[in-house]
Amino acid sequence: MAGRSIHEAVLDYARKNNITKVVVGKPLKPRWQEILTGSIVDELIYASGDIDVYVISARSGQSKPIVPASWQPHRPLGRYLISFGLVALSTLLGLAVRGSLEPTNLVMLYLVSVVISAIYLGRGPSLLAAITGVLAFDFSWSHLITPSLSMTRNISLHS
């Protein structure tokens, strides 16, 4: 390959051979030297046009993981159990105050469980709280509307 500069020769070769991606190593020179003398990588990136230029690290030896020591892997089961526990707690609180609240107000206890799950536990646990909250309300409080411990509703349409 011949050219006036390295970056022009590389880009001419890439264009002639229909190459769309060029991978280069990160310069080992200090940044202040690159500013004074220029950097082949910077010139290559600037002149590349429609050719993608990927710059990879030029570290030697074994690289250290960037993960902090206090990091723990994803444990979704615990979050789902906490969400289920919040719904159970809402049911128990509802049982404690069942005589003084209307059914529409008892629903708010389950809504608090869903909101807490959404804020602190994530989307999946909040969906679990919403679904189990509806089921727990229907099973536990439907006797206020229909016969006890039943999940059926009698709906009649009057013409």
PDB file of C-alpha atoms in Angstrom, residues 79-80 82-88 90-91 107 109-118 121-138 151:
ATOM      1  CA  ARG A  79     -38.041  -9.728  44.699  1.00  0.00           C
ATOM      2  CA  TYR A  80     -41.047 -11.794  43.625  1.00  0.00           C
ATOM      3  CA  ILE A  82     -41.237  -9.833  48.685  1.00  0.00           C
ATOM      4  CA  SER A  83     -43.936  -8.677  46.260  1.00  0.00           C
ATOM      5  CA  PHE A  84     -46.099 -11.660  47.166  1.00  0.00           C
ATOM      6  CA  GLY A  85     -45.466 -10.904  50.856  1.00  0.00           C
ATOM      7  CA  LEU A  86     -46.657  -7.318  50.374  1.00  0.00           C
ATOM      8  CA  VAL A  87     -49.943  -8.594  48.956  1.00  0.00           C
ATOM      9  CA  ALA A  88     -50.279 -11.001  51.893  1.00  0.00           C
ATOM     10  CA  SER A  90     -52.246  -6.045  52.565  1.00  0.00           C
ATOM     11  CA  THR A  91     -54.714  -8.894  53.029  1.00  0.00           C
ATOM     12  CA  VAL A 107     -58.623  -2.033  47.261  1.00  0.00           C
ATOM     13  CA  LEU A 109     -54.294  -1.468  50.413  1.00  0.00           C
ATOM     14  CA  TYR A 110     -53.524  -3.671  47.420  1.00  0.00           C
ATOM     15  CA  LEU A 111     -52.739  -0.639  45.295  1.00  0.00           C
ATOM     16  CA  VAL A 112     -50.092   0.409  47.827  1.00  0.00           C
ATOM     17  CA  SER A 113     -48.509  -3.050  47.460  1.00  0.00           C
ATOM     18  CA  VAL A 114     -48.392  -2.642  43.685  1.00  0.00           C
ATOM     19  CA  VAL A 115     -46.875   0.847  43.899  1.00  0.00           C
ATOM     20  CA  ILE A 116     -44.221  -0.227  46.421  1.00  0.00           C
ATOM     21  CA  SER A 117     -43.381  -3.231  44.234  1.00  0.00           C
ATOM     22  CA  ALA A 118     -43.124  -1.037  41.142  1.00  0.00           C
ATOM     23  CA  LEU A 121     -38.744  -4.231  43.144  1.00  0.00           C
ATOM     24  CA  GLY A 122     -39.272  -3.754  39.406  1.00  0.00           C
ATOM     25  CA  ARG A 123     -41.781  -4.412  36.664  1.00  0.00           C
ATOM     26  CA  GLY A 124     -42.170  -8.186  37.069  1.00  0.00           C
ATOM     27  CA  PRO A 125     -42.776  -8.123  40.820  1.00  0.00           C
ATOM     28  CA  SER A 126     -45.224  -5.229  40.425  1.00  0.00           C
ATOM     29  CA  LEU A 127     -47.191  -7.232  37.837  1.00  0.00           C
ATOM     30  CA  LEU A 128     -47.237 -10.146  40.254  1.00  0.00           C
ATOM     31  CA  ALA A 129     -48.501  -7.830  42.998  1.00  0.00           C
ATOM     32  CA  ALA A 130     -51.242  -6.486  40.714  1.00  0.00           C
ATOM     33  CA  ILE A 131     -52.449  -9.929  39.649  1.00  0.00           C
ATOM     34  CA  THR A 132     -52.245 -11.549  43.091  1.00  0.00           C
ATOM     35  CA  GLY A 133     -53.802  -8.427  44.620  1.00  0.00           C
ATOM     36  CA  VAL A 134     -56.846  -8.755  42.376  1.00  0.00           C
ATOM     37  CA  LEU A 135     -57.105 -12.467  43.111  1.00  0.00           C
ATOM     38  CA  ALA A 136     -56.650 -11.955  46.861  1.00  0.00           C
ATOM     39  CA  PHE A 137     -59.260  -9.205  46.907  1.00  0.00           C
ATOM     40  CA  ASP A 138     -61.744 -11.313  44.934  1.00  0.00           C
ATOM     41  CA  MET A 151     -64.506 -15.854  42.694  1.00  0.00           C
TER      42      MET A 151
END
